[in-house]
Amino acid sequence: MRTRCDPPCGRSELAVCGDATDKGGSWESRGCRGITLRRMNPSDTSRYVRLRVDLVLEVPDAEALTSAALAHIQADEFMPDEERGHAESAVREDESEALAYLVDPTDLVADIPGVELAQASWSSEPVEYDPESMEWDLGEEDGEYDEETTDNA
């Protein structure tokens, strides 16, 4: 659950930086100043892993999604009233904004033993989706895409 009061910026983009494991949000969102990054030596860099997740979601019931996002915004006790109005307006206009308020990918790693979240960012945006297009072939990134053989004789 997103407890920060930062509204999505740009294309439904949310970012959690610094001490993102704290339930109150990042150091930056709490207004604390100071050094949030430490100098890394070569042995430290091998401790970090970038996990990329790309999801395409169908929204067959935009009204249900918008209602859920509005309820989530109303329940956010940390969000200032002026920001709440902006958030509600954005959610009513764009389903990707609604999704950005409801989905917190940091929940994917919250309960994994031996892992601490160092930084997270995510965004949502409307896309044209064609499951038959090679652009959407998820196996391609792994080098396991299908190549059509053509006879040029």
Protein backbone atom coordinates (compact mmCIF):
# COMPACT_ATOMS: atom_id res chain seq x y z
CA MET A 1 0.00 0.00 0.00
CA ARG A 2 1.35 3.40 -0.99
CA THR A 3 1.63 5.57 2.09
CA ARG A 4 3.55 8.44 0.52
CA CYS A 5 1.71 11.59 -0.39
CA ASP A 6 3.63 12.23 -3.60
CA PRO A 7 1.29 12.45 -6.59
CA PRO A 8 2.20 10.69 -9.79
CA CYS A 9 4.16 12.97 -12.06
CA GLY A 10 4.47 12.94 -15.80
CA ARG A 11 2.95 9.81 -17.26
CA SER A 12 1.59 8.30 -14.04
CA GLU A 13 5.12 7.96 -12.74
CA LEU A 14 5.86 7.23 -9.10
CA ALA A 15 9.30 7.00 -7.60
CA VAL A 16 10.58 5.85 -4.24
CA CYS A 17 14.21 6.65 -3.57
CA GLY A 18 16.51 6.60 -0.56
CA ASP A 19 15.17 4.71 2.43
CA ALA A 20 12.20 3.22 0.62
CA THR A 21 11.74 0.38 3.11
CA ASP A 22 10.51 2.80 5.78
CA LYS A 23 6.70 2.78 5.96
CA GLY A 24 6.70 6.59 5.93
CA GLY A 25 8.26 6.76 2.45
CA SER A 26 11.68 7.88 1.36
CA TRP A 27 13.97 10.28 3.20
CA GLU A 28 13.21 12.83 0.51
CA SER A 29 9.43 12.55 0.92
CA ARG A 30 9.73 13.04 4.69
CA GLY A 31 11.77 16.20 4.13
CA CYS A 32 14.91 14.85 5.83
CA ARG A 33 18.11 16.13 4.35
CA GLY A 34 21.52 14.57 4.45
CA ILE A 35 23.51 11.98 2.61
CA THR A 36 21.20 9.30 1.21
CA LEU A 37 23.78 7.65 -1.03
CA ARG A 38 26.98 6.06 0.17
CA ARG A 39 30.17 5.56 -1.74
CA MET A 40 30.33 2.05 -3.23
CA ASN A 41 33.42 -0.02 -3.70
CA PRO A 42 33.63 -2.83 -6.31
CA SER A 43 32.59 -5.53 -3.82
CA ASP A 44 29.41 -3.59 -2.97
CA THR A 45 28.21 -3.37 -6.56
CA SER A 46 27.79 -7.13 -6.87
CA ARG A 47 25.27 -7.01 -4.03
CA TYR A 48 22.73 -5.09 -6.14
CA VAL A 49 20.31 -6.66 -8.61
CA ARG A 50 17.97 -4.84 -11.00
CA LEU A 51 14.66 -6.67 -11.39
CA ARG A 52 12.64 -5.55 -14.42
CA VAL A 53 8.96 -6.39 -14.65
CA ASP A 54 6.80 -5.34 -17.58
CA LEU A 55 3.06 -5.95 -17.35
CA VAL A 56 0.30 -5.19 -19.84
CA LEU A 57 -3.08 -5.07 -18.14
CA GLU A 58 -6.49 -5.01 -19.79
CA VAL A 59 -9.03 -2.70 -18.15
CA PRO A 60 -12.47 -4.09 -19.06
CA ASP A 61 -14.15 -2.17 -16.20
CA ALA A 62 -12.69 1.35 -16.04
CA GLU A 63 -15.40 2.47 -13.61
CA ALA A 64 -14.44 -0.21 -11.06
CA LEU A 65 -10.75 0.72 -11.39
CA THR A 66 -11.46 4.44 -11.00
CA SER A 67 -13.72 3.82 -7.98
CA ALA A 68 -11.06 1.72 -6.28
CA ALA A 69 -8.40 4.38 -6.90
CA LEU A 70 -10.67 7.15 -5.56
CA ALA A 71 -11.35 5.09 -2.42
CA HIS A 72 -7.60 4.51 -2.01
CA ILE A 73 -6.91 8.24 -2.30
CA GLN A 74 -9.62 9.06 0.25
CA ALA A 75 -8.16 6.50 2.68
CA ASP A 76 -4.62 7.97 2.40
CA GLU A 77 -4.35 9.85 5.70
CA PHE A 78 -0.98 11.34 4.73
CA MET A 79 -2.18 13.09 1.56
CA PRO A 80 -2.81 16.85 1.92
CA ASP A 81 -6.30 18.01 0.87
CA GLU A 82 -5.03 20.16 -2.02
CA GLU A 83 -3.08 17.21 -3.39
CA ARG A 84 -6.06 14.91 -2.88
CA GLY A 85 -8.17 17.08 -5.22
CA HIS A 86 -5.47 16.97 -7.90
CA ALA A 87 -5.12 13.19 -7.51
CA GLU A 88 -8.86 12.59 -7.75
CA SER A 89 -9.08 14.71 -10.89
CA ALA A 90 -6.18 12.85 -12.53
CA VAL A 91 -7.68 9.45 -11.64
CA ARG A 92 -11.07 10.39 -13.11
CA GLU A 93 -9.45 11.42 -16.40
CA ASP A 94 -7.01 8.55 -16.99
CA GLU A 95 -7.14 4.85 -16.09
CA SER A 96 -3.34 4.66 -16.06
CA GLU A 97 -3.33 7.29 -13.29
CA ALA A 98 -5.83 5.20 -11.34
CA LEU A 99 -3.62 2.15 -11.74
CA ALA A 100 -0.56 4.09 -10.58
CA TYR A 101 -2.32 4.92 -7.30
CA LEU A 102 -3.33 1.30 -6.69
CA VAL A 103 -0.25 -0.70 -7.69
CA ASP A 104 2.88 -0.62 -5.57
CA PRO A 105 5.53 -2.92 -7.07
CA THR A 106 7.60 -2.65 -3.92
CA ASP A 107 5.10 -5.12 -2.44
CA LEU A 108 6.60 -7.76 -4.75
CA VAL A 109 9.82 -7.83 -2.74
CA ALA A 110 8.67 -6.74 0.72
CA ASP A 111 8.58 -10.26 2.17
CA ILE A 112 11.57 -11.82 0.42
CA PRO A 113 14.13 -12.92 3.02
CA GLY A 114 17.66 -11.56 2.67
CA VAL A 115 16.60 -8.67 0.40
CA GLU A 116 16.38 -4.96 1.16
CA LEU A 117 14.79 -2.55 -1.29
CA ALA A 118 17.37 0.08 -2.22
CA GLN A 119 15.40 2.03 -4.84
CA ALA A 120 12.21 1.65 -6.86
CA SER A 121 10.40 3.50 -9.60
CA TRP A 122 7.49 2.62 -11.81
CA SER A 123 5.14 4.16 -14.32
CA SER A 124 1.92 3.34 -16.10
CA GLU A 125 0.67 4.61 -19.43
CA PRO A 126 -1.94 3.69 -21.99
CA VAL A 127 -0.55 1.52 -24.79
CA GLU A 128 -1.77 0.02 -28.04
CA TYR A 129 -1.55 -3.73 -27.55
CA ASP A 130 -1.36 -6.31 -30.33
CA PRO A 131 -0.56 -9.79 -29.00
CA GLU A 132 0.40 -10.93 -32.51
CA SER A 133 3.05 -8.22 -32.92
CA MET A 134 6.73 -9.15 -32.49
CA GLU A 135 7.04 -6.06 -30.28
CA TRP A 136 5.03 -7.88 -27.60
CA ASP A 137 6.91 -11.21 -27.85
CA LEU A 138 8.23 -11.51 -24.29
CA GLY A 139 10.47 -14.46 -25.17
CA GLU A 140 12.51 -12.19 -27.46
CA GLU A 141 14.40 -10.67 -24.52
CA ASP A 142 15.60 -14.12 -23.52
CA GLY A 143 16.78 -14.90 -27.04
CA GLU A 144 13.99 -17.46 -27.43
CA TYR A 145 11.89 -15.72 -30.06
CA ASP A 146 10.36 -17.44 -33.04
CA GLU A 147 11.96 -16.65 -36.38
CA GLU A 148 9.96 -17.28 -39.49
CA THR A 149 12.01 -19.01 -42.15
CA THR A 150 11.61 -17.60 -45.63
CA ASP A 151 12.68 -19.13 -48.89
CA ASN A 152 14.36 -16.49 -51.05
CA ALA A 153 15.01 -18.84 -53.99
